[in-house]
Amino acid sequence: MKKKYALFPGCLMPTEQYAYELSIRETLPLLGVELVDVEGFSCCGEPMKSVNQLLTLYLSARNLAIAQKHHLDMFVPCAMCHLALTECQHVLEKNPAMKERINGMLAAEDLTYTEKRHIVHTVDLLHDEIGIQKIKEHVKKPLQGLKIAAHYGCHILRPREIGRPDDSENPQKIEAILKALGAEPVYYPQKLDCCGAPLLANLPESALTKTGQKLQAIQEQQIQGLVDVCPWCHKMFDSRQTKAGETVAAKLDVPVVYLTQLLGVAFGISTEKLGLELNLSPVEKLQLEGAK
Amino acid sequence: MSIIDLTSMGEPQSELQKELNERLTKLQDEISDYCFQCAKCTSGCEAHKLLELEPHKIVALLKRGLLNELVNADVIWTCMTCLKCRERCPQRVAPVEILFALKNMAVASGKQIPGKYTAMLQSILSIGLIQDIQQTTTRTNKTVKRDELGLPPLSKPTDVAKFQAGIMKIAMEKV
Ligand code: SF4
Ligand code: SF4
């Protein structure tokens, strides 16, 4: 059965984290997922939560309303966007007064929120909707011998009460997907530590220190690399790795890849199509088939 | 429409302040009943070691009614929103939500917004996103942009005037 979703890109992935988007667009259609590009989406609002929570709620609601207008469920690859949209839907469903108030504002754009959408992230889409069996069937080049750690990102794990893609204290879905690809997921005590990204706006030094500390721990445990599933986490661990190293006075060289990039490599897609050139961390060390 | 309307950097937004006050009072009442200062929230706090944030103390100060002190404290801006405190509290108190309310209150009271939040908000107002398309570099130092990679056009509000009108309502809203 074909699954159809509006691809909700958010802000960060489509404006700079191109490798995530490229690898998503290369891999998911092979697994029977139809991604629909919808015009008119905006920021999910989550980055503004510290400034004005009503603005966050409003922006999320307008995006939900746009998906509703197209009768589409939503695939949201960013952990922050996924939290914002899920939380907003939770609030609007539980609080009729707030729903009315938000709908009053949405009228300015001829939008209205009336019904729930199914909102998935990369991890639950792959693990729960598509399933491990189907992923296995598509593996052409198993990632044999690749010992790699998973970083989930806080926002896809908590708060559990509104429903998140994986367990808040012991998430295992990325590991299960990695095993399906033939890789060997590695446990490390810092698995649930934050990437630091939410502080990037006002305390960038501290944000990068957080990133540096986690990467340093991974490096010291001689784990081959790190897999992530959020453009914010990836911006910290991969794009800013050198800077993060400076904050903890360490020369960091931990290869960091998006889960969808590994998926693509295992499916036999060229590393160029998966945007592997765009990873700034030393991914060549992973010796992924054809990686330059 | 200007950013001032929305964030009240110029003038305090009294209606918004009133609403936030109600929210904080409600949180304060609930907390007085439930939080027993076990400090489990602080033990797992991502910002504790690095930035000395102690969520259980934030709760205690709110319980004692020290709202002004909290709103003006820099430490409320150190939360990484990892949500562990909310998840792990045995009493279902959510320090992270208190912190969001306090930061919103600081902004509504006309305190200066720290860091890049203002720039991000301005960008949202003008194009709907926190930033426009960036040029990035490859590991071999080639520069690339979205379209050169064969990616489709960016999804963003098509009618910016209408989009702004919607947001404007937040600034103008009377509660
Ligand atoms: S907020 Fe919860 S976890 Fe923190 S001290 Fe109070 S009861 Fe304990
Ligand atoms: S959400 Fe903020 S206060 Fe709560 S544990 Fe995380 S960093 Fe600490």
Short mmCIF file of C-alpha atoms and ligand atoms in Angstrom, two decimals:
data_model
loop_
_atom_site.label_atom_id
_atom_site.label_comp_id
_atom_site.label_asym_id
_atom_site.label_seq_id
_atom_site.Cartn_x
_atom_site.Cartn_y
_atom_site.Cartn_z
CA MET A 1 0.00 0.00 0.00
CA LYS A 2 1.30 3.41 -0.96
CA LYS A 3 1.60 5.96 1.84
CA LYS A 4 1.09 9.60 0.99
CA TYR A 5 2.31 12.53 3.07
CA ALA A 6 2.80 16.25 2.75
CA LEU A 7 6.51 16.82 3.29
CA PHE A 8 6.72 19.53 5.96
CA PRO A 9 10.24 20.92 5.48
CA GLY A 10 10.32 23.57 8.24
CA CYS A 11 13.04 26.26 8.11
CA LEU A 12 16.41 24.65 8.69
CA MET A 13 16.37 21.61 6.42
CA PRO A 14 15.31 23.40 3.21
CA THR A 15 17.57 26.43 3.73
CA GLU A 16 20.85 24.75 4.71
CA GLN A 17 20.61 21.09 5.74
CA TYR A 18 20.29 19.93 2.15
CA ALA A 19 21.80 16.47 2.75
CA TYR A 20 18.81 15.47 4.86
CA GLU A 21 16.31 16.58 2.24
CA LEU A 22 18.26 14.98 -0.62
CA SER A 23 18.53 11.63 1.17
CA ILE A 24 14.86 11.72 2.19
CA ARG A 25 13.76 12.36 -1.38
CA GLU A 26 16.03 9.58 -2.68
CA THR A 27 15.12 6.86 -0.21
CA LEU A 28 11.51 7.14 0.96
CA PRO A 29 9.86 6.82 -2.48
CA LEU A 30 11.69 3.48 -2.88
CA LEU A 31 9.85 2.30 0.21
CA GLY A 32 6.45 3.19 -1.20
CA VAL A 33 6.13 6.65 0.36
CA GLU A 34 4.75 9.40 -1.83
CA LEU A 35 6.00 12.81 -0.71
CA VAL A 36 3.84 15.74 -1.74
CA ASP A 37 5.36 19.23 -1.94
CA VAL A 38 2.84 21.74 -0.65
CA GLU A 39 3.08 25.50 -1.17
CA GLY A 40 2.72 28.01 1.62
CA PHE A 41 4.10 26.32 4.74
CA SER A 42 5.94 28.53 7.24
CA CYS A 43 8.11 28.13 10.31
CA CYS A 44 6.54 25.70 12.83
CA GLY A 45 6.89 28.35 15.52
CA GLU A 46 9.00 26.30 17.93
CA PRO A 47 12.05 28.63 17.69
CA MET A 48 9.80 31.45 19.00
CA LYS A 49 8.48 29.59 22.04
CA SER A 50 10.69 31.50 24.48
CA VAL A 51 9.53 34.80 23.02
CA ASN A 52 5.80 34.24 22.61
CA GLN A 53 4.12 30.86 22.97
CA LEU A 54 0.93 32.05 21.35
CA LEU A 55 2.93 32.82 18.22
CA THR A 56 4.30 29.26 18.29
CA LEU A 57 0.82 27.84 18.59
CA TYR A 58 -0.48 30.07 15.83
CA LEU A 59 2.27 29.20 13.37
CA SER A 60 1.90 25.47 14.04
CA ALA A 61 -1.87 25.68 13.65
CA ARG A 62 -1.57 27.46 10.31
CA ASN A 63 0.66 24.68 9.00
CA LEU A 64 -1.73 22.00 10.25
CA ALA A 65 -4.57 23.88 8.57
CA ILE A 66 -2.70 23.98 5.25
CA ALA A 67 -2.12 20.20 5.37
CA GLN A 68 -5.79 19.76 6.22
CA LYS A 69 -6.80 21.86 3.21
CA HIS A 70 -4.94 19.38 1.01
CA HIS A 71 -6.37 16.39 2.92
CA LEU A 72 -2.87 15.18 3.67
CA ASP A 73 -1.11 13.63 6.63
CA MET A 74 2.26 15.15 7.46
CA PHE A 75 5.81 13.83 7.32
CA VAL A 76 7.94 16.10 9.50
CA PRO A 77 11.66 15.24 9.44
CA CYS A 78 12.73 17.90 11.97
CA ALA A 79 12.43 16.96 15.65
CA MET A 80 11.59 20.53 16.68
CA CYS A 81 8.89 20.96 14.05
CA HIS A 82 7.51 17.54 14.92
CA LEU A 83 7.16 18.53 18.56
CA ALA A 84 5.58 21.89 17.76
CA LEU A 85 2.98 20.46 15.38
CA THR A 86 2.12 17.50 17.62
CA GLU A 87 1.84 19.70 20.70
CA CYS A 88 -0.30 22.23 18.86
CA GLN A 89 -2.66 19.52 17.65
CA HIS A 90 -2.84 18.18 21.22
CA VAL A 91 -3.74 21.63 22.58
CA LEU A 92 -6.32 22.39 19.88
CA GLU A 93 -8.02 19.02 20.39
CA LYS A 94 -8.11 19.40 24.19
CA ASN A 95 -8.97 23.07 24.42
CA PRO A 96 -11.98 24.22 22.35
CA ALA A 97 -11.66 27.83 23.54
CA MET A 98 -8.08 28.00 22.28
CA LYS A 99 -9.09 26.35 19.03
CA GLU A 100 -11.73 29.00 18.47
CA ARG A 101 -9.29 31.77 19.31
CA ILE A 102 -6.63 30.42 16.94
CA ASN A 103 -9.17 29.84 14.18
CA GLY A 104 -10.23 33.46 14.56
CA MET A 105 -6.69 34.51 13.74
CA LEU A 106 -6.28 31.94 10.95
CA ALA A 107 -9.24 33.50 9.15
CA ALA A 108 -6.85 36.25 7.97
CA GLU A 109 -5.39 33.65 5.61
CA ASP A 110 -8.70 31.89 4.91
CA LEU A 111 -7.50 28.92 6.92
CA THR A 112 -9.17 26.88 9.62
CA TYR A 113 -8.20 23.93 11.81
CA THR A 114 -10.94 21.39 12.33
CA GLU A 115 -9.53 17.90 12.11
CA LYS A 116 -6.55 15.91 13.31
CA ARG A 117 -3.78 14.90 10.93
CA HIS A 118 -1.45 11.96 11.31
CA ILE A 119 2.01 13.48 11.95
CA VAL A 120 5.07 11.27 11.52
CA HIS A 121 8.81 11.78 11.90
CA THR A 122 11.57 9.89 10.07
CA VAL A 123 12.01 7.39 12.90
CA ASP A 124 8.40 6.25 13.30
CA LEU A 125 7.74 6.47 9.56
CA LEU A 126 10.58 4.02 8.92
CA HIS A 127 10.12 1.79 11.94
CA ASP A 128 6.35 1.70 12.43
CA GLU A 129 4.75 2.67 9.12
CA ILE A 130 7.14 1.07 6.65
CA GLY A 131 8.54 -1.56 8.98
CA ILE A 132 11.84 -3.34 9.49
CA GLN A 133 10.95 -6.23 7.17
CA LYS A 134 10.34 -3.98 4.20
CA ILE A 135 13.54 -2.02 4.86
CA LYS A 136 15.51 -5.29 4.93
CA GLU A 137 14.06 -6.29 1.57
CA HIS A 138 15.55 -3.18 -0.03
CA VAL A 139 19.08 -3.57 1.32
CA LYS A 140 21.52 -4.22 -1.52
CA LYS A 141 24.79 -3.33 0.19
CA PRO A 142 24.63 -4.23 3.90
CA LEU A 143 26.66 -1.89 6.11
CA GLN A 144 28.72 -4.76 7.45
CA GLY A 145 31.08 -3.99 10.29
CA LEU A 146 29.87 -0.42 10.75
CA LYS A 147 29.84 0.22 14.50
CA ILE A 148 27.86 3.38 14.97
CA ALA A 149 25.98 5.24 17.71
CA ALA A 150 22.52 6.80 17.52
CA HIS A 151 21.48 10.28 18.59
CA TYR A 152 17.69 10.67 18.78
CA GLY A 153 17.24 14.32 19.77
CA CYS A 154 15.22 15.42 22.80
CA HIS A 155 12.20 16.63 20.92
CA ILE A 156 11.22 13.33 19.32
CA LEU A 157 11.34 11.60 22.72
CA ARG A 158 9.55 13.95 25.10
CA PRO A 159 6.98 14.72 26.41
CA ARG A 160 5.65 11.18 26.25
CA GLU A 161 2.09 12.17 27.20
CA ILE A 162 1.41 13.83 23.83
CA GLY A 163 2.77 10.82 21.91
CA ARG A 164 6.33 10.79 20.58
CA PRO A 165 8.03 8.68 17.89
CA ASP A 166 10.02 6.60 20.41
CA ASP A 167 10.37 5.85 24.12
CA SER A 168 11.54 8.78 26.25
CA GLU A 169 14.10 6.91 28.35
CA ASN A 170 15.07 3.87 26.29
CA PRO A 171 14.54 4.55 22.58
CA GLN A 172 15.56 1.63 20.32
CA LYS A 173 13.99 2.27 16.92
CA ILE A 174 17.05 3.81 15.25
CA GLU A 175 19.12 0.86 16.50
CA ALA A 176 16.57 -1.55 15.01
CA ILE A 177 16.76 0.28 11.66
CA LEU A 178 20.58 0.24 11.75
CA LYS A 179 20.53 -3.51 12.35
CA ALA A 180 18.20 -3.95 9.40
CA LEU A 181 20.82 -2.17 7.29
CA GLY A 182 23.48 -4.61 8.48
CA ALA A 183 25.25 -2.14 10.81
CA GLU A 184 26.07 -2.67 14.48
CA PRO A 185 24.52 -0.02 16.72
CA VAL A 186 26.68 0.82 19.74
CA TYR A 187 25.35 1.81 23.15
CA TYR A 188 27.02 4.73 24.92
CA PRO A 189 26.11 6.32 28.27
CA GLN A 190 25.64 9.80 26.74
CA LYS A 191 22.96 8.59 24.33
CA LEU A 192 20.21 10.83 25.72
CA ASP A 193 22.38 13.95 26.13
CA CYS A 194 21.15 17.08 24.36
CA CYS A 195 22.93 18.40 21.22
CA GLY A 196 22.80 21.97 22.55
CA ALA A 197 21.03 23.51 19.55
CA PRO A 198 18.18 25.24 21.43
CA LEU A 199 20.74 27.59 22.98
CA LEU A 200 22.24 28.57 19.63
CA ALA A 201 20.06 31.69 19.45
CA ASN A 202 21.18 33.31 22.69
CA LEU A 203 24.14 31.38 24.16
CA PRO A 204 26.05 29.98 21.17
CA GLU A 205 29.25 29.24 23.13
CA SER A 206 27.39 27.12 25.67
CA ALA A 207 25.40 25.44 22.92
CA LEU A 208 28.62 24.39 21.19
CA THR A 209 30.18 23.26 24.47
CA LYS A 210 27.26 20.88 24.91
CA THR A 211 27.85 19.56 21.39
CA GLY A 212 31.58 19.26 21.97
CA GLN A 213 31.17 17.34 25.22
CA LYS A 214 28.96 14.72 23.64
CA LEU A 215 31.19 14.30 20.57
CA GLN A 216 34.28 14.07 22.75
CA ALA A 217 32.71 11.28 24.80
CA ILE A 218 31.91 9.40 21.58
CA GLN A 219 35.43 9.89 20.28
CA GLU A 220 36.98 8.66 23.53
CA GLN A 221 34.90 5.48 23.35
CA GLN A 222 36.29 4.90 19.86
CA ILE A 223 32.86 4.61 18.31
CA GLN A 224 33.14 4.86 14.51
CA GLY A 225 30.49 7.50 14.02
CA LEU A 226 27.17 9.05 14.95
CA VAL A 227 23.75 8.87 13.25
CA ASP A 228 21.16 11.60 13.69
CA VAL A 229 17.62 12.39 12.53
CA CYS A 230 17.14 16.14 13.01
CA PRO A 231 18.54 19.12 11.05
CA TRP A 232 19.27 21.01 14.29
CA CYS A 233 21.19 18.15 15.89
CA HIS A 234 23.07 17.62 12.63
CA LYS A 235 23.93 21.31 12.33
CA MET A 236 25.59 21.02 15.75
CA PHE A 237 27.32 17.63 15.42
CA ASP A 238 28.33 17.85 11.77
CA SER A 239 28.27 21.40 10.38
CA ARG A 240 29.71 22.95 13.55
CA GLN A 241 31.91 20.10 14.74
CA THR A 242 35.19 21.98 14.38
CA LYS A 243 33.86 24.93 16.40
CA ALA A 244 32.38 22.55 18.98
CA GLY A 245 35.81 20.98 19.35
CA GLU A 246 37.36 24.36 20.11
CA THR A 247 34.99 24.89 23.05
CA VAL A 248 36.19 21.69 24.72
CA ALA A 249 39.82 22.09 23.56
CA ALA A 250 39.74 18.90 21.53
CA LYS A 251 40.44 17.99 17.94
CA LEU A 252 37.22 16.24 17.06
CA ASP A 253 36.93 13.94 14.07
CA VAL A 254 33.71 11.99 14.50
CA PRO A 255 31.90 11.15 11.26
CA VAL A 256 28.25 12.20 11.51
CA VAL A 257 25.56 11.08 9.05
CA TYR A 258 21.81 11.33 8.68
CA LEU A 259 19.99 8.02 9.11
CA THR A 260 18.44 8.51 5.66
CA GLN A 261 21.94 8.82 4.17
CA LEU A 262 22.90 5.43 5.60
CA LEU A 263 19.61 4.02 4.37
CA GLY A 264 20.45 5.24 0.89
CA VAL A 265 23.98 3.80 0.94
CA ALA A 266 22.59 0.41 2.00
CA PHE A 267 20.00 0.63 -0.79
CA GLY A 268 22.84 1.13 -3.29
CA ILE A 269 22.18 4.80 -4.06
CA SER A 270 25.24 6.86 -4.99
CA THR A 271 26.70 8.95 -2.19
CA GLU A 272 26.49 12.00 -4.43
CA LYS A 273 22.71 11.73 -4.68
CA LEU A 274 22.57 11.37 -0.90
CA GLY A 275 24.47 14.61 -0.40
CA LEU A 276 27.35 12.96 1.43
CA GLU A 277 29.67 15.63 0.03
CA LEU A 278 27.77 18.13 2.16
CA ASN A 279 28.65 16.50 5.47
CA LEU A 280 31.52 18.52 6.93
CA SER A 281 32.60 15.88 9.45
CA PRO A 282 35.11 13.25 8.21
CA VAL A 283 32.52 10.80 6.82
CA GLU A 284 35.13 9.33 4.46
CA LYS A 285 36.42 7.42 7.50
CA LEU A 286 33.27 5.31 7.42
CA GLN A 287 34.27 3.99 4.00
CA LEU A 288 30.72 3.92 2.84
CA GLU A 289 30.55 2.34 -0.59
CA GLY A 290 31.83 4.85 -3.14
CA ALA A 291 32.22 7.64 -0.57
CA LYS A 292 34.82 10.16 -1.61
CA MET B 1 3.77 46.08 11.05
CA SER B 2 6.86 46.21 13.13
CA ILE B 3 8.53 43.79 15.40
CA ILE B 4 7.85 46.13 18.31
CA ASP B 5 4.15 45.31 18.14
CA LEU B 6 4.80 41.67 18.63
CA THR B 7 7.51 41.65 21.21
CA SER B 8 6.77 44.90 22.97
CA MET B 9 10.42 45.82 23.15
CA GLY B 10 9.35 49.42 23.20
CA GLU B 11 6.31 49.41 25.42
CA PRO B 12 5.12 46.77 27.83
CA GLN B 13 2.18 44.81 26.42
CA SER B 14 -0.33 45.04 29.20
CA GLU B 15 -2.91 42.60 27.84
CA LEU B 16 -0.31 39.95 27.14
CA GLN B 17 1.22 40.57 30.54
CA LYS B 18 -2.16 40.09 32.17
CA GLU B 19 -2.64 36.80 30.42
CA LEU B 20 0.83 35.59 31.33
CA ASN B 21 0.29 36.65 34.91
CA GLU B 22 -2.81 34.49 35.09
CA ARG B 23 -0.86 31.58 33.67
CA LEU B 24 1.97 32.00 36.14
CA THR B 25 -0.43 32.36 39.06
CA LYS B 26 -2.12 29.16 38.01
CA LEU B 27 1.25 27.41 37.78
CA GLN B 28 2.15 28.82 41.17
CA ASP B 29 -1.01 27.43 42.77
CA GLU B 30 -0.56 24.02 41.23
CA ILE B 31 3.06 23.88 42.21
CA SER B 32 2.35 24.81 45.80
CA ASP B 33 0.27 21.67 45.95
CA TYR B 34 2.52 19.26 44.16
CA CYS B 35 6.25 20.05 44.13
CA PHE B 36 7.98 18.52 47.14
CA GLN B 37 11.48 19.73 46.21
CA CYS B 38 12.94 16.31 45.50
CA ALA B 39 15.25 17.94 42.90
CA LYS B 40 14.92 15.05 40.48
CA CYS B 41 14.39 17.66 37.77
CA THR B 42 17.72 19.29 38.56
CA SER B 43 19.63 16.01 38.72
CA GLY B 44 18.93 15.36 35.04
CA CYS B 45 18.87 18.96 33.84
CA GLU B 46 20.96 19.48 30.68
CA ALA B 47 21.74 23.05 31.67
CA HIS B 48 22.61 22.28 35.29
CA LYS B 49 26.35 21.52 35.17
CA LEU B 50 27.18 23.90 32.36
CA LEU B 51 25.05 26.92 33.23
CA GLU B 52 23.96 26.35 36.82
CA LEU B 53 20.27 26.14 36.08
CA GLU B 54 18.43 24.46 38.95
CA PRO B 55 14.83 23.88 37.90
CA HIS B 56 13.72 22.83 41.41
CA LYS B 57 14.90 26.21 42.71
CA ILE B 58 12.98 28.00 39.97
CA VAL B 59 9.90 26.14 41.18
CA ALA B 60 10.66 27.04 44.81
CA LEU B 61 11.11 30.73 43.99
CA LEU B 62 7.87 30.82 42.05
CA LYS B 63 6.14 29.11 44.96
CA ARG B 64 7.36 31.92 47.20
CA GLY B 65 5.99 34.47 44.79
CA LEU B 66 9.30 35.96 43.65
CA LEU B 67 7.98 36.54 40.16
CA ASN B 68 9.81 39.78 39.41
CA GLU B 69 13.16 38.37 40.46
CA LEU B 70 12.62 35.35 38.22
CA VAL B 71 11.50 37.34 35.21
CA ASN B 72 14.62 39.49 35.44
CA ALA B 73 17.07 36.64 36.05
CA ASP B 74 19.38 35.71 33.17
CA VAL B 75 19.33 32.08 34.26
CA ILE B 76 15.82 31.52 32.87
CA TRP B 77 17.38 31.86 29.41
CA THR B 78 19.76 28.92 29.93
CA CYS B 79 17.14 26.16 29.56
CA MET B 80 17.87 23.84 26.62
CA THR B 81 14.25 22.67 26.41
CA CYS B 82 15.29 19.02 26.61
CA LEU B 83 12.02 18.39 28.49
CA LYS B 84 13.61 15.89 30.85
CA CYS B 85 12.39 17.80 33.92
CA ARG B 86 8.81 17.58 32.68
CA GLU B 87 9.15 13.91 31.81
CA ARG B 88 10.78 12.78 35.04
CA CYS B 89 8.99 14.82 37.71
CA PRO B 90 7.18 12.38 40.02
CA GLN B 91 4.58 15.07 40.74
CA ARG B 92 3.84 16.07 37.16
CA VAL B 93 5.21 19.56 37.64
CA ALA B 94 6.85 20.85 34.47
CA PRO B 95 9.67 23.31 35.27
CA VAL B 96 10.33 23.76 31.54
CA GLU B 97 6.81 25.15 31.07
CA ILE B 98 7.33 27.55 33.97
CA LEU B 99 10.53 28.71 32.29
CA PHE B 100 8.74 29.31 28.98
CA ALA B 101 6.08 31.36 30.77
CA LEU B 102 8.76 33.37 32.59
CA LYS B 103 10.67 34.11 29.38
CA ASN B 104 7.46 35.14 27.61
CA MET B 105 6.75 37.41 30.57
CA ALA B 106 10.21 38.95 30.39
CA VAL B 107 9.63 39.76 26.71
CA ALA B 108 6.11 41.09 27.31
CA SER B 109 7.44 43.32 30.10
CA GLY B 110 9.73 45.05 27.66
CA LYS B 111 12.95 43.42 28.77
CA GLN B 112 15.40 43.15 25.91
CA ILE B 113 15.20 39.90 24.00
CA PRO B 114 18.57 38.14 24.11
CA GLY B 115 20.59 36.91 21.17
CA LYS B 116 19.27 36.15 17.73
CA TYR B 117 15.59 35.80 18.65
CA THR B 118 14.79 39.26 17.30
CA ALA B 119 16.48 38.55 13.97
CA MET B 120 14.66 35.23 13.64
CA LEU B 121 11.33 36.88 14.40
CA GLN B 122 12.00 39.58 11.84
CA SER B 123 12.78 36.93 9.26
CA ILE B 124 9.56 35.06 10.06
CA LEU B 125 7.61 38.28 9.59
CA SER B 126 9.15 38.99 6.23
CA ILE B 127 9.42 35.54 4.61
CA GLY B 128 7.69 33.15 7.01
CA LEU B 129 10.89 31.28 7.88
CA ILE B 130 13.68 31.91 10.41
CA GLN B 131 16.17 32.24 7.57
CA ASP B 132 16.27 32.33 3.78
CA ILE B 133 18.17 29.92 1.53
CA GLN B 134 21.84 29.69 2.56
CA GLN B 135 24.88 28.90 0.52
CA THR B 136 26.68 25.91 1.99
CA THR B 137 30.07 24.36 1.35
CA THR B 138 31.01 20.79 0.62
CA ARG B 139 33.89 18.99 2.34
CA THR B 140 35.97 19.86 -0.71
CA ASN B 141 35.09 23.54 -0.36
CA LYS B 142 32.70 23.88 -3.26
CA THR B 143 29.80 26.22 -2.60
CA VAL B 144 26.26 25.04 -3.30
CA LYS B 145 22.71 26.29 -3.00
CA ARG B 146 19.39 24.53 -2.91
CA ASP B 147 18.49 24.81 -6.61
CA GLU B 148 21.92 23.64 -7.77
CA LEU B 149 21.25 20.38 -5.96
CA GLY B 150 18.06 19.83 -7.91
CA LEU B 151 15.79 20.46 -4.95
CA PRO B 152 12.33 21.96 -5.61
CA PRO B 153 11.45 25.57 -4.68
CA LEU B 154 11.19 26.50 -1.00
CA SER B 155 7.74 26.18 0.61
CA LYS B 156 6.86 29.52 2.26
CA PRO B 157 3.85 31.80 2.62
CA THR B 158 2.70 32.87 -0.83
CA ASP B 159 0.72 35.94 0.21
CA VAL B 160 2.99 37.70 2.70
CA ALA B 161 0.51 40.52 3.42
CA LYS B 162 -2.16 38.04 4.51
CA PHE B 163 0.39 36.03 6.46
CA GLN B 164 1.44 39.15 8.35
CA ALA B 165 -2.18 40.09 8.97
CA GLY B 166 -2.64 36.77 10.77
CA ILE B 167 0.39 37.31 12.98
CA MET B 168 -0.62 40.90 13.57
CA LYS B 169 -3.72 39.62 15.34
CA ILE B 170 -1.51 38.11 18.02
CA ALA B 171 0.03 41.49 18.71
CA MET B 172 -3.31 43.27 18.68
CA GLU B 173 -5.40 40.67 20.46
CA LYS B 174 -7.32 41.70 23.48
CA VAL B 175 -7.81 38.84 25.86
S1 SF4 C 1 9.48 19.99 40.08
FE1 SF4 C 1 9.12 17.78 40.34
S2 SF4 C 1 11.15 16.86 40.12
FE2 SF4 C 1 11.46 19.06 40.49
S3 SF4 C 1 11.70 19.23 42.73
FE3 SF4 C 1 9.53 19.56 42.30
S4 SF4 C 1 8.57 17.53 42.52
FE4 SF4 C 1 10.80 17.18 42.34
S1 SF4 C 2 13.96 21.41 29.91
FE1 SF4 C 2 15.36 23.02 30.63
S2 SF4 C 2 15.07 23.06 32.86
FE2 SF4 C 2 14.17 21.16 32.12
S3 SF4 C 2 15.81 19.64 32.38
FE3 SF4 C 2 15.94 20.42 30.27
S4 SF4 C 2 17.40 22.13 30.33
FE4 SF4 C 2 16.77 21.67 32.47
#
